[in-house]
mmCIF file of C-alpha atoms and ligand atoms in Angstrom:
data_model
loop_
_atom_site.group_PDB
_atom_site.id
_atom_site.type_symbol
_atom_site.label_atom_id
_atom_site.label_comp_id
_atom_site.label_asym_id
_atom_site.label_seq_id
_atom_site.Cartn_x
_atom_site.Cartn_y
_atom_site.Cartn_z
ATOM 1 C CA UNK A 1 107.913 105.920 83.140
ATOM 2 C CA UNK A 2 107.128 108.753 85.543
ATOM 3 C CA UNK A 3 105.394 108.172 88.837
ATOM 4 C CA UNK A 4 101.869 109.602 89.017
ATOM 5 C CA UNK A 5 100.777 111.221 92.279
ATOM 6 C CA UNK A 6 98.608 108.675 94.109
ATOM 7 C CA UNK A 7 96.175 109.074 96.983
ATOM 8 C CA UNK A 8 96.377 105.471 98.183
ATOM 9 C CA UNK A 9 96.943 101.920 96.984
ATOM 10 C CA UNK A 10 94.552 100.373 94.423
ATOM 11 C CA UNK A 11 92.632 97.115 95.056
ATOM 12 C CA UNK A 12 95.036 95.384 92.646
ATOM 13 C CA UNK A 13 98.126 96.677 94.492
ATOM 14 C CA UNK A 14 96.683 95.622 97.854
ATOM 15 C CA UNK A 15 95.715 92.152 96.576
ATOM 16 C CA UNK A 16 99.177 91.661 95.108
ATOM 17 C CA UNK A 17 100.884 92.828 98.345
ATOM 18 C CA UNK A 18 99.085 90.312 100.549
ATOM 19 C CA UNK A 19 99.053 87.433 98.036
ATOM 20 C CA UNK A 20 102.821 87.740 97.540
ATOM 21 C CA UNK A 21 103.404 88.096 101.322
ATOM 22 C CA UNK A 22 101.504 84.822 101.948
ATOM 23 C CA UNK A 23 103.348 82.966 99.181
ATOM 24 C CA UNK A 24 106.748 84.192 100.452
ATOM 25 C CA UNK A 25 105.816 83.020 103.957
ATOM 26 C CA UNK A 26 105.044 79.566 102.531
ATOM 27 C CA UNK A 27 108.455 79.497 100.790
ATOM 28 C CA UNK A 28 110.282 80.491 103.972
ATOM 29 C CA UNK A 29 108.452 77.901 106.092
ATOM 30 C CA UNK A 30 108.790 74.940 103.730
ATOM 31 C CA UNK A 31 111.811 75.785 101.502
ATOM 32 C CA UNK A 32 114.045 73.295 103.285
ATOM 33 C CA UNK A 33 112.184 70.403 101.630
ATOM 34 C CA UNK A 34 113.628 71.616 98.325
ATOM 35 C CA UNK A 35 117.141 71.435 99.834
ATOM 36 C CA UNK A 36 116.370 67.915 101.115
ATOM 37 C CA UNK A 37 115.237 66.788 97.647
ATOM 38 C CA UNK A 38 118.222 68.401 95.878
ATOM 39 C CA UNK A 39 120.675 66.794 98.356
ATOM 40 C CA UNK A 40 118.960 63.379 98.021
ATOM 41 C CA UNK A 41 119.158 63.558 94.205
ATOM 42 C CA UNK A 42 122.922 64.220 94.462
ATOM 43 C CA UNK A 43 123.455 61.373 96.928
ATOM 44 C CA UNK A 44 121.094 58.977 95.157
ATOM 45 C CA UNK A 45 118.922 58.511 98.252
ATOM 46 C CA UNK A 46 115.118 58.697 98.426
ATOM 47 C CA UNK A 47 112.897 61.273 100.141
ATOM 48 C CA UNK A 48 109.496 61.157 101.849
ATOM 49 C CA UNK A 49 106.336 61.845 99.819
ATOM 50 C CA UNK A 50 105.795 64.984 101.936
ATOM 51 C CA UNK A 51 109.239 66.403 101.081
ATOM 52 C CA UNK A 52 108.667 65.600 97.396
ATOM 53 C CA UNK A 53 105.288 67.350 97.458
ATOM 54 C CA UNK A 54 106.672 70.392 99.293
ATOM 55 C CA UNK A 55 109.625 70.625 96.880
ATOM 56 C CA UNK A 56 107.280 70.552 93.857
ATOM 57 C CA UNK A 57 105.159 73.208 95.562
ATOM 58 C CA UNK A 58 108.317 75.264 96.208
ATOM 59 C CA UNK A 59 109.052 75.285 92.488
ATOM 60 C CA UNK A 60 105.560 76.353 91.383
ATOM 61 C CA UNK A 61 104.893 78.778 94.237
ATOM 62 C CA UNK A 62 108.318 80.358 93.520
ATOM 63 C CA UNK A 63 107.488 80.795 89.829
ATOM 64 C CA UNK A 64 104.088 82.266 90.754
ATOM 65 C CA UNK A 65 105.833 84.800 93.002
ATOM 66 C CA UNK A 66 108.112 85.799 90.122
ATOM 67 C CA UNK A 67 105.131 86.292 87.760
ATOM 68 C CA UNK A 68 103.082 88.221 90.351
ATOM 69 C CA UNK A 69 106.069 90.437 91.194
ATOM 70 C CA UNK A 70 106.618 91.257 87.505
ATOM 71 C CA UNK A 71 102.954 92.333 87.328
ATOM 72 C CA UNK A 72 103.300 94.216 90.614
ATOM 73 C CA UNK A 73 106.307 96.220 89.428
ATOM 74 C CA UNK A 74 104.478 97.189 86.211
ATOM 75 C CA UNK A 75 101.405 98.259 88.234
ATOM 76 C CA UNK A 76 103.656 100.180 90.657
ATOM 77 C CA UNK A 77 105.332 102.114 87.824
ATOM 78 C CA UNK A 78 101.946 102.784 86.248
ATOM 79 C CA UNK A 79 99.860 103.665 89.344
ATOM 80 C CA UNK A 80 102.602 104.966 91.665
ATOM 81 C CA UNK A 81 102.402 104.976 95.471
ATOM 82 C CA UNK A 82 101.020 107.516 97.935
ATOM 83 C CA UNK A 83 103.417 109.862 99.768
ATOM 84 C CA UNK A 84 104.246 109.000 103.410
ATOM 85 C CA UNK A 85 101.080 108.932 105.549
ATOM 86 C CA UNK A 86 102.550 111.397 108.056
ATOM 87 C CA UNK A 87 105.388 113.861 108.128
ATOM 88 C CA UNK A 88 108.339 112.280 109.946
ATOM 89 C CA UNK A 89 112.106 112.711 110.012
ATOM 90 C CA UNK A 90 113.495 112.547 106.482
ATOM 91 C CA UNK A 91 115.709 109.539 107.343
ATOM 92 C CA UNK A 92 112.519 107.568 108.024
ATOM 93 C CA UNK A 93 111.124 108.289 104.567
ATOM 94 C CA UNK A 94 114.454 107.372 102.992
ATOM 95 C CA UNK A 95 114.550 104.134 105.043
ATOM 96 C CA UNK A 96 111.002 103.253 103.930
ATOM 97 C CA UNK A 97 111.867 103.849 100.259
ATOM 98 C CA UNK A 98 115.092 101.821 100.494
ATOM 99 C CA UNK A 99 113.354 98.899 102.245
ATOM 100 C CA UNK A 100 110.524 98.836 99.679
ATOM 101 C CA UNK A 101 112.936 98.743 96.743
ATOM 102 C CA UNK A 102 115.063 96.155 98.561
ATOM 103 C CA UNK A 103 111.920 94.004 98.775
ATOM 104 C CA UNK A 104 111.347 94.298 95.036
ATOM 105 C CA UNK A 105 115.021 93.427 94.393
ATOM 106 C CA UNK A 106 114.810 90.343 96.659
ATOM 107 C CA UNK A 107 111.457 89.273 95.191
ATOM 108 C CA UNK A 108 113.117 89.087 91.760
ATOM 109 C CA UNK A 109 116.633 87.920 92.750
ATOM 110 C CA UNK A 110 115.560 85.041 95.022
ATOM 111 C CA UNK A 111 113.339 83.202 92.473
ATOM 112 C CA UNK A 112 115.893 83.869 89.696
ATOM 113 C CA UNK A 113 118.770 82.356 91.738
ATOM 114 C CA UNK A 114 116.439 79.411 92.532
ATOM 115 C CA UNK A 115 115.943 78.843 88.791
ATOM 116 C CA UNK A 116 119.695 79.173 88.186
ATOM 117 C CA UNK A 117 120.343 76.598 90.959
ATOM 118 C CA UNK A 118 118.138 74.066 89.144
ATOM 119 C CA UNK A 119 119.005 74.762 85.512
ATOM 120 C CA UNK A 120 122.542 76.204 85.566
ATOM 121 C CA UNK A 121 124.673 75.332 88.602
ATOM 122 C CA UNK A 122 124.277 74.033 92.154
ATOM 123 C CA UNK A 123 126.422 76.880 93.433
ATOM 124 C CA UNK A 124 123.515 79.302 92.950
ATOM 125 C CA UNK A 125 121.707 77.268 95.629
ATOM 126 C CA UNK A 126 123.945 78.763 98.341
ATOM 127 C CA UNK A 127 123.249 82.307 97.131
ATOM 128 C CA UNK A 128 119.528 81.448 96.886
ATOM 129 C CA UNK A 129 119.475 80.159 100.485
ATOM 130 C CA UNK A 130 120.816 83.562 101.689
ATOM 131 C CA UNK A 131 117.422 84.916 100.644
ATOM 132 C CA UNK A 132 115.957 83.303 103.762
ATOM 133 C CA UNK A 133 117.736 85.426 106.429
ATOM 134 C CA UNK A 134 117.535 88.493 104.156
ATOM 135 C CA UNK A 135 113.739 88.150 103.854
ATOM 136 C CA UNK A 136 113.283 87.416 107.564
ATOM 137 C CA UNK A 137 115.202 90.538 108.661
ATOM 138 C CA UNK A 138 113.460 92.782 106.111
ATOM 139 C CA UNK A 139 109.967 91.431 106.904
ATOM 140 C CA UNK A 140 110.539 91.875 110.664
ATOM 141 C CA UNK A 141 111.656 95.519 110.256
ATOM 142 C CA UNK A 142 108.876 96.202 107.717
ATOM 143 C CA UNK A 143 106.064 94.691 109.819
ATOM 144 C CA UNK A 144 107.285 96.436 113.008
ATOM 145 C CA UNK A 145 107.472 99.753 111.129
ATOM 146 C CA UNK A 146 103.916 99.269 109.786
ATOM 147 C CA UNK A 147 102.571 98.451 113.276
ATOM 148 C CA UNK A 148 104.519 101.370 114.818
ATOM 149 C CA UNK A 149 102.966 103.771 112.272
ATOM 150 C CA UNK A 150 99.462 102.404 112.674
ATOM 151 C CA UNK A 151 99.265 102.060 116.464
ATOM 152 C CA UNK A 152 101.882 104.495 117.863
ATOM 153 C CA UNK A 153 101.938 107.382 115.378
ATOM 154 C CA UNK A 154 98.317 106.552 114.406
ATOM 155 C CA UNK A 155 98.713 107.803 110.814
ATOM 156 C CA UNK A 156 96.745 105.028 109.075
ATOM 157 C CA UNK A 157 99.747 103.490 107.272
ATOM 158 C CA UNK A 158 98.580 99.881 107.778
ATOM 159 C CA UNK A 159 94.970 100.767 107.001
ATOM 160 C CA UNK A 160 95.888 102.044 103.556
ATOM 161 C CA UNK A 161 97.459 98.681 102.700
ATOM 162 C CA UNK A 162 94.127 97.046 103.708
ATOM 163 C CA UNK A 163 91.491 99.466 102.372
ATOM 164 C CA UNK A 164 91.824 100.780 98.794
ATOM 165 C CA UNK A 165 91.421 104.516 98.351
ATOM 166 C CA UNK A 166 91.706 105.076 94.630
HETATM 167 C C1 HEM B 201 110.526 84.283 96.655
HETATM 168 C C2 HEM B 201 110.629 83.030 96.257
HETATM 169 C C3 HEM B 201 111.447 81.999 96.980
HETATM 170 C C4 HEM B 201 111.829 81.919 98.301
HETATM 171 C C5 HEM B 201 111.500 82.884 99.436
HETATM 172 C C6 HEM B 201 112.625 80.711 98.447
HETATM 173 C C7 HEM B 201 113.167 80.277 99.641
HETATM 174 C C8 HEM B 201 113.920 79.129 99.793
HETATM 175 C C9 HEM B 201 114.391 78.594 101.044
HETATM 176 C C10 HEM B 201 114.101 79.219 102.413
HETATM 177 C C11 HEM B 201 115.114 77.486 100.789
HETATM 178 C C12 HEM B 201 115.812 76.579 101.817
HETATM 179 C C13 HEM B 201 117.197 77.065 102.065
HETATM 180 C C14 HEM B 201 117.838 76.237 103.152
HETATM 181 O O1 HEM B 201 117.760 74.993 103.117
HETATM 182 O O2 HEM B 201 118.437 76.844 104.034
HETATM 183 C C15 HEM B 201 115.116 77.285 99.355
HETATM 184 C C16 HEM B 201 115.783 76.274 98.672
HETATM 185 C C17 HEM B 201 115.727 76.083 97.303
HETATM 186 N N1 HEM B 201 114.899 76.764 96.415
HETATM 187 FE FE1 HEM B 201 113.813 78.414 96.816
HETATM 188 N N2 HEM B 201 112.721 80.090 97.222
HETATM 189 C C18 HEM B 201 112.008 80.836 96.303
HETATM 190 C C19 HEM B 201 111.827 80.559 94.950
HETATM 191 C C20 HEM B 201 112.410 79.489 94.289
HETATM 192 C C21 HEM B 201 112.256 79.191 92.875
HETATM 193 C C22 HEM B 201 111.412 79.992 91.868
HETATM 194 C C23 HEM B 201 113.013 78.100 92.615
HETATM 195 C C24 HEM B 201 113.220 77.363 91.310
HETATM 196 C C25 HEM B 201 112.332 77.271 90.370
HETATM 197 C C26 HEM B 201 113.644 77.689 93.855
HETATM 198 C C27 HEM B 201 114.520 76.636 93.986
HETATM 199 C C28 HEM B 201 115.147 76.263 95.151
HETATM 200 C C29 HEM B 201 116.184 75.250 95.223
HETATM 201 C C30 HEM B 201 116.761 74.452 94.044
HETATM 202 C C31 HEM B 201 116.538 75.134 96.570
HETATM 203 C C32 HEM B 201 117.609 74.196 97.155
HETATM 204 C C33 HEM B 201 118.887 75.019 97.209
HETATM 205 C C34 HEM B 201 120.085 74.184 97.654
HETATM 206 O O3 HEM B 201 120.084 73.733 98.766
HETATM 207 O O4 HEM B 201 121.017 74.068 96.862
HETATM 208 N N3 HEM B 201 113.250 78.549 94.858
HETATM 209 N N4 HEM B 201 114.366 78.303 98.768
HETATM 210 C C1 HEM B 202 106.769 88.800 102.620
HETATM 211 C C2 HEM B 202 106.166 89.766 103.243
HETATM 212 C C3 HEM B 202 106.047 91.172 102.710
HETATM 213 C C4 HEM B 202 106.550 91.754 101.570
HETATM 214 C C5 HEM B 202 107.425 91.095 100.492
HETATM 215 C C6 HEM B 202 106.119 93.140 101.562
HETATM 216 C C7 HEM B 202 106.455 94.076 100.581
HETATM 217 C C8 HEM B 202 106.051 95.389 100.547
HETATM 218 C C9 HEM B 202 106.451 96.371 99.569
HETATM 219 C C10 HEM B 202 107.424 96.114 98.414
HETATM 220 C C11 HEM B 202 105.813 97.539 99.855
HETATM 221 C C12 HEM B 202 105.943 98.861 99.115
HETATM 222 C C13 HEM B 202 104.752 99.113 98.242
HETATM 223 C C14 HEM B 202 105.059 100.239 97.280
HETATM 224 O O1 HEM B 202 104.939 101.404 97.676
HETATM 225 O O2 HEM B 202 105.455 99.956 96.145
HETATM 226 C C15 HEM B 202 104.996 97.304 101.026
HETATM 227 C C16 HEM B 202 104.179 98.232 101.621
HETATM 228 C C17 HEM B 202 103.510 98.009 102.812
HETATM 229 N N1 HEM B 202 103.502 96.849 103.568
HETATM 230 FE FE1 HEM B 202 104.415 95.115 103.128
HETATM 231 N N2 HEM B 202 105.352 93.377 102.678
HETATM 232 C C18 HEM B 202 105.290 92.195 103.407
HETATM 233 C C19 HEM B 202 104.624 91.995 104.596
HETATM 234 C C20 HEM B 202 103.932 92.957 105.293
HETATM 235 C C21 HEM B 202 103.334 92.774 106.602
HETATM 236 C C22 HEM B 202 103.390 91.496 107.433
HETATM 237 C C23 HEM B 202 102.745 93.977 106.919
HETATM 238 C C24 HEM B 202 101.977 94.367 108.151
HETATM 239 C C25 HEM B 202 102.244 94.024 109.377
HETATM 240 C C26 HEM B 202 102.945 94.886 105.803
HETATM 241 C C27 HEM B 202 102.479 96.182 105.723
HETATM 242 C C28 HEM B 202 102.726 97.065 104.696
HETATM 243 C C29 HEM B 202 102.201 98.432 104.650
HETATM 244 C C30 HEM B 202 101.298 99.081 105.699
HETATM 245 C C31 HEM B 202 102.688 99.025 103.485
HETATM 246 C C32 HEM B 202 102.423 100.450 102.981
HETATM 247 C C33 HEM B 202 103.529 101.364 103.412
HETATM 248 C C34 HEM B 202 103.263 102.785 102.980
HETATM 249 O O3 HEM B 202 102.199 103.068 102.470
HETATM 250 O O4 HEM B 202 104.169 103.634 103.152
HETATM 251 N N3 HEM B 202 103.691 94.229 104.840
HETATM 252 N N4 HEM B 202 105.172 95.977 101.435
#
């Protein structure tokens, strides 16, 4: 599918961006309850009702992320994305593109390795857990870059992920 020229992000793209960001934040904050429950099942010990609830939530929130990301990738290929909000050094545009596609790769790979950890082999759990530092580093760089563009370069980059313009 070819990318169409876009003037901004659509309401659907913006809703998906922020919904997925919130759900990922939930997974990063409370994911350890899933580890606690998995470890307890192996050792035959019991867990608190809170850990059990958070582990169930981890499963369903994770599957929701996977479904929303599948939709988001289809919408992205169909509606495209606007060109950089301001002209900067070419390495910056390349870095932005790489980080965005890395996000999409992580958003698919992390839930899939979570599913493999439950249904195929425990060893995928270790790979899955690496998603935590990977997401944290990428989100920190991404959020700082967005704030730098909005408030230092003042090119409206953050605004266009808040206000639809198509
Ligand atoms: C983007 C989505 C997801 C994120 C960000 C995420 C994040 C995390 C985090 C931070 C942990 C704790 C790692 C630790 O203790 O250091 C974890 C554990 C775990 N998650 Fe996820 N998760 C996601 C989706 C899923 C899905 C869809 C499933 C399965 C349906 C799943 C299954 C598990 C399992 C089984 C563990 C325990 C791994 C182990 O210790 O062996 N996760 N996840
Ligand atoms: C888990 C958290 C997040 C994820 C997974 C995520 C993911 C993404 C992805 C994949 C894109 C590229 C959209 C595309 O062109 O296809 C994007 C764009 C964007 N994100 Fe995030 N994001 C997250 C959090 C944030 C936060 C916290 C901010 C603000 C501080 C932010 C601000 C933006 C902005 C302004 C854009 C548009 C960039 C542009 O138009 O060049 N994101 N995000």
